[in-house]
Amino acid sequence: MEKPFKSIEEQINLMHRRGLSTDADTPGILMREGYYSIVNGYKGPFLDPDATRAAGDDRFAEGTSFNDVYNLFCFDRDLREVTFKHLMQVEAVVRTVCSYTFAEHHPESSSYLIQGNFCTEAEFAEFGLKNYIDNLLKLQSTLYSCVSRPRSEPVRHYKERYGHVPLWVLANSLTFGSVEHFFHLMKPAERRLVCKRIAEATGRLGGDNPYFDPKDARLSLGPIVKFRNICAHDDRLYCAKIGKRSPIVDYAAMIDLAEPYLCAEDYEKLLADVLLTIMAYDKRGSVARHVLEASGINRIFDRATSATSKLLEFDEPDRPIWTRRARRE
């Protein structure tokens, strides 16, 4: 049934009936943020399953307050902000290296609209992907649309002045998802060069594995793109899981997947920013540990290194710092 409009007072009364206590700040928070965004989005960890089943309606665990749910909502918002900033760096390096490598090998005007400049159907299948024709036509349609109906000023200016738009100008108009599909459709040798150049650009070239395999890039880019979009669209992040079959990628697993695309110091900064966000809320007791454990976010602590600890110690002089050791105690 369609749910009727409820005033702020009615929303508060509904929470009381369901076992959620409120205070004087609750009406203002509901007016600013909305009942649906906070309660419906973040109630899960605070519900009493048995009481909910018996009542046929949401029932919260004894002692749960609206602020408990709201603090999880705020934690997730802060986590999205921190995560998005770093995933933008991942997006930038993939976009830049793909467009550079393709343009280097196919310098002719509008080369990205020529089917022969991409991999064959057999090479696409060998890469572990399906629906070659659909994917190729969709990508080229997107590219053509960006050129023929430019929305960005740089693309429009370049087209008006030179009559065409090279990929390195057009690339910034593409979504991260389109860049991912572009990488999938590149010729195999160019994909390998993209991975090598990303390793070079991030200072990770060397050792027994000089650069990560294109198939590893294929498996990692999909979840990274989805998590990036979760952040951009203000969807629930802390408990997000990508994939229907094993391996399921949760937030902590995504952090692992992002590592090869970031310089070592940028990756350590990502870990430190995430850990500071977790510890700031956990120290106040506003985000229950079982919530973090159930979502897998607590595993981020296992990624931390001495370099991360240094960033935590010197992050902000006026901000309380909790070391990794203190957190575990």
C-alpha positions as a printed Julia matrix, in Angstrom:
329×3 Matrix{Float64}:
  0.0     0.0     0.0
  1.11    3.56   -0.67
  2.2     5.21    2.57
  0.46    8.48    3.46
  2.26   11.72    4.26
  3.23   12.07    7.92
  4.04   15.3     9.72
  7.22   15.55   11.82
  5.14   14.98   14.96
  3.55   11.88   13.42
  6.97   10.58   12.39
  8.21   10.96   15.97
  5.12    9.22   17.35
  5.72    6.36   14.89
  9.3     5.99   16.12
  8.1     5.92   19.72
  5.6     3.16   18.92
  8.4     1.16   17.36
 10.67    1.54   20.37
 12.96    4.33   19.19
 13.52    7.14   21.68
 13.98   10.77   20.53
 15.09   14.09   22.02
 14.64   17.83   21.45
 17.0    17.8    18.44
 15.08   15.13   16.55
 12.46   17.36   14.84
 15.13   19.63   13.35
 17.16   16.68   12.1
 14.1    15.12   10.48
 13.26   18.38    8.74
 16.82   18.79    7.43
 17.55   15.21    6.43
 14.24   13.38    6.11
 12.8    10.38    7.92
 13.15    8.08    4.93
 16.86    8.81    4.41
 17.79    8.26    8.04
 15.44    5.69    9.56
 14.55    3.6     6.52
 18.12    3.72    5.27
 19.99    2.85    8.49
 17.57    1.07   10.8
 18.73   -2.47    9.94
 21.42   -3.04   12.6
 19.18   -1.64   15.35
 16.06   -3.73   14.79
 14.98   -6.55   17.09
 14.32   -9.43   14.63
 12.06  -11.44   16.94
  9.95   -8.47   18.0
  9.72   -7.31   14.38
  8.49  -10.71   13.22
  5.96  -10.91   16.05
  4.61   -7.41   15.41
  4.68   -7.63   11.63
  6.26   -4.19   11.69
  9.63   -2.65   12.61
 10.56   -2.94   16.29
 13.84   -1.58   17.59
 16.09   -3.25   20.15
 15.55   -2.04   23.69
 17.48    1.13   24.5
 17.93    2.25   20.89
 17.65    5.98   20.28
 17.06    7.96   17.12
 20.57    9.37   17.61
 22.03    5.85   17.27
 20.49    5.56   13.81
 21.33    9.16   12.9
 24.98    8.74   13.89
 25.29    5.74   11.58
 23.75    7.89    8.85
 26.33   10.64    9.54
 29.18    8.14    9.68
 28.2     6.79    6.27
 28.04   10.31    4.84
 31.55   11.08    6.13
 32.8     7.74    4.83
 31.38    8.53    1.37
 33.11   11.9     1.33
 36.47   10.41    2.28
 36.14    7.49   -0.13
 34.94    9.53   -3.09
 37.94   11.86   -2.86
 40.35    8.95   -3.24
 38.36    7.03   -5.85
 38.47   10.16   -8.0
 42.24    9.66   -8.08
 41.72    6.08   -9.29
 39.32    7.32  -11.95
 41.78   10.0   -13.09
 44.71    7.64  -13.63
 42.61    5.05  -15.51
 41.01    7.73  -17.71
 44.32    9.47  -18.46
 46.37    6.34  -19.21
 43.66    4.73  -21.36
 43.14    7.85  -23.48
 46.91    8.49  -23.78
 47.68    4.92  -24.81
 44.83    4.68  -27.32
 45.64    8.07  -28.89
 49.3     7.12  -29.14
 48.46    3.99  -31.14
 45.6     5.52  -33.12
 46.5     9.18  -33.72
 44.14    9.74  -36.63
 41.2    12.11  -36.15
 38.19   10.53  -34.38
 40.04    7.19  -34.26
 37.78    6.08  -31.38
 34.86    5.84  -33.84
 36.64    3.25  -36.01
 35.72   -0.33  -35.06
 39.04   -1.73  -36.33
 40.9     0.23  -33.65
 39.37   -1.95  -30.94
 39.8    -5.61  -30.07
 38.13   -8.39  -32.05
 35.19  -10.43  -30.81
 37.52  -13.39  -30.17
 39.9   -11.21  -28.13
 36.97   -9.81  -26.15
 35.77  -13.35  -25.34
 39.3   -14.44  -24.42
 39.38  -11.52  -21.98
 36.43  -13.15  -20.2
 33.66  -10.9   -21.51
 30.45  -11.45  -23.48
 28.15   -9.51  -25.83
 30.96   -7.95  -27.86
 28.79   -6.26  -30.5
 26.4    -4.77  -27.94
 29.27   -3.43  -25.85
 31.15   -2.0   -28.83
 28.07   -0.31  -30.31
 27.09    1.1   -26.92
 30.57    2.54  -26.35
 30.81    4.08  -29.81
 27.31    5.48  -29.48
 28.36    7.13  -26.21
 31.53    8.52  -27.8
 29.63    9.82  -30.82
 27.0    11.44  -28.61
 29.69   13.22  -26.57
 31.17   14.64  -29.78
 27.98   15.46  -31.68
 26.15   16.97  -28.69
 28.98   18.22  -26.45
 27.99   19.25  -22.96
 31.39   20.4   -21.74
 32.93   23.69  -22.82
 36.38   22.24  -23.71
 34.82   19.66  -26.08
 32.54   22.26  -27.65
 35.4    24.73  -28.1
 37.76   22.15  -29.64
 35.08   20.92  -32.06
 34.18   24.45  -33.2
 37.81   25.4   -33.69
 39.25   22.24  -35.24
 36.23   20.33  -36.52
 36.97   17.19  -34.53
 37.68   16.18  -30.92
 40.65   13.95  -29.99
 40.17   11.34  -27.29
 42.41   13.09  -24.8
 40.0    16.05  -24.9
 36.85   13.92  -25.02
 37.9    11.61  -22.17
 36.86   14.02  -19.41
 33.29   13.92  -20.73
 33.06   10.16  -20.22
 31.73    8.54  -17.08
 34.0     6.19  -15.17
 31.77    3.34  -16.35
 32.36    4.32  -19.99
 36.11    4.48  -19.36
 35.92    0.97  -17.87
 34.15   -0.31  -21.01
 36.69    1.51  -23.19
 39.5    -0.37  -21.43
 37.69   -3.68  -21.94
 37.46   -3.03  -25.69
 41.06   -1.95  -26.24
 43.39   -4.26  -28.15
 45.14   -6.79  -25.86
 48.63   -5.26  -26.27
 47.22   -1.82  -25.46
 45.46   -3.15  -22.35
 48.77   -4.59  -21.14
 50.49   -1.27  -21.78
 47.78    0.56  -19.86
 48.4    -1.65  -16.82
 52.17   -1.19  -17.1
 51.82    2.58  -17.37
 49.5     2.75  -14.37
 52.15    0.84  -12.4
 54.8     3.3   -13.63
 52.64    6.34  -12.84
 51.93    5.11   -9.3
 55.54    4.12   -8.6
 54.67    0.44   -8.32
 56.73   -0.88  -11.24
 59.33   -3.43  -10.21
 59.71   -6.68   -8.28
 58.57  -10.1    -9.4
 55.27   -8.72  -10.74
 56.22   -5.57  -12.64
 52.62   -4.62  -13.35
 49.22   -6.1   -12.64
 47.55   -8.28  -15.22
 44.79   -6.78  -17.45
 42.4    -9.48  -16.19
 43.06   -8.31  -12.63
 42.24   -4.79  -13.83
 39.0    -6.07  -15.4
 37.96   -7.73  -12.15
 38.83   -4.71  -10.02
 37.5    -1.86  -12.15
 33.87   -3.04  -12.06
 33.5    -2.94   -8.26
 35.54    0.28   -7.99
 33.25    1.99  -10.51
 30.16    0.82   -8.6
 31.52    2.0    -5.24
 32.5     5.32   -6.79
 28.92    5.74   -8.04
 27.51    4.83   -4.63
 29.54    7.71   -3.2
 28.51   10.13   -5.96
 24.8     9.31   -5.63
 24.65    9.4    -1.81
 23.68    5.75   -1.55
 24.43    3.6     1.5
 28.15    2.77    1.49
 29.32    1.18    4.75
 27.47   -2.12    4.15
 27.43   -2.1     0.34
 28.27   -5.38   -1.4
 28.93   -5.75   -5.11
 28.31   -8.96   -7.02
 25.84  -11.81   -6.87
 28.35  -14.65   -6.92
 31.59  -15.25   -5.07
 33.7   -13.29   -4.57
 31.34  -10.68   -3.16
 33.13   -7.34   -2.88
 32.4    -5.37    0.27
 33.9    -2.03    1.3
 37.11   -3.47    2.77
 37.65   -5.66   -0.29
 37.17   -2.64   -2.55
 39.9    -0.79   -0.64
 42.23   -3.69   -1.5
 41.24   -3.52   -5.17
 41.99    0.21   -5.32
 45.57   -0.14   -4.11
 47.3    -0.77   -7.5
 45.8     2.43   -8.91
 47.17    4.71   -6.19
 50.67    5.84   -5.26
 51.82    4.24   -2.01
 51.5     7.5    -0.09
 48.02    8.13   -1.51
 46.92    4.63   -0.54
 48.23    5.15    3.0
 46.34    8.46    3.13
 43.17    6.65    2.06
 43.62    4.11    4.88
 44.37    6.85    7.39
 41.32    8.91    6.37
 39.03    5.89    6.62
 40.49    4.84    9.98
 40.14    8.34   11.4
 36.51    8.38   10.32
 35.84    5.01   11.94
 37.66    5.85   15.15
 36.07    9.27   15.52
 32.6     7.7    15.62
 33.62    4.57   17.5
 35.37    6.59   20.21
 32.16    8.5    20.85
 30.29    5.21   21.05
 27.93    6.42   18.34
 28.53    3.59   15.86
 28.3     0.15   17.43
 31.24   -2.14   16.74
 28.97   -4.97   15.68
 27.78   -2.74   12.84
 31.32   -2.26   11.58
 32.13   -5.95   11.99
 29.02   -7.05   10.11
 29.85   -4.72    7.23
 33.49   -5.83    7.06
 34.8    -2.3     7.56
 36.67   -3.34   10.71
 39.04   -5.27    8.41
 40.47   -1.93    7.25
 42.56   -2.0    10.43
 44.37   -5.05    9.08
 45.56   -3.02    6.07
 47.23   -0.35    8.18
 51.03   -0.11    8.19
 53.59    1.95   10.06
 53.19    4.59    7.33
 49.45    4.73    8.06
 50.15    5.11   11.77
 52.4     8.1    11.08
 49.62    9.78    9.15
 47.23    9.11   12.03
 49.63   10.59   14.57
 50.22   13.81   12.64
 46.91   14.27   10.87
 45.61   17.33   12.73
 47.19   18.73   15.92
 43.87   19.79   17.45
 42.14   16.5    16.75
 42.22   13.57   19.19
 44.22   10.66   17.82
 43.58    7.01   18.66
 46.3     4.65   17.57
 45.66    1.24   16.07
 46.76   -0.35   19.35
 44.38    1.77   21.4
 41.49    0.96   19.05
 41.96   -2.77   19.52
 42.1    -2.44   23.3
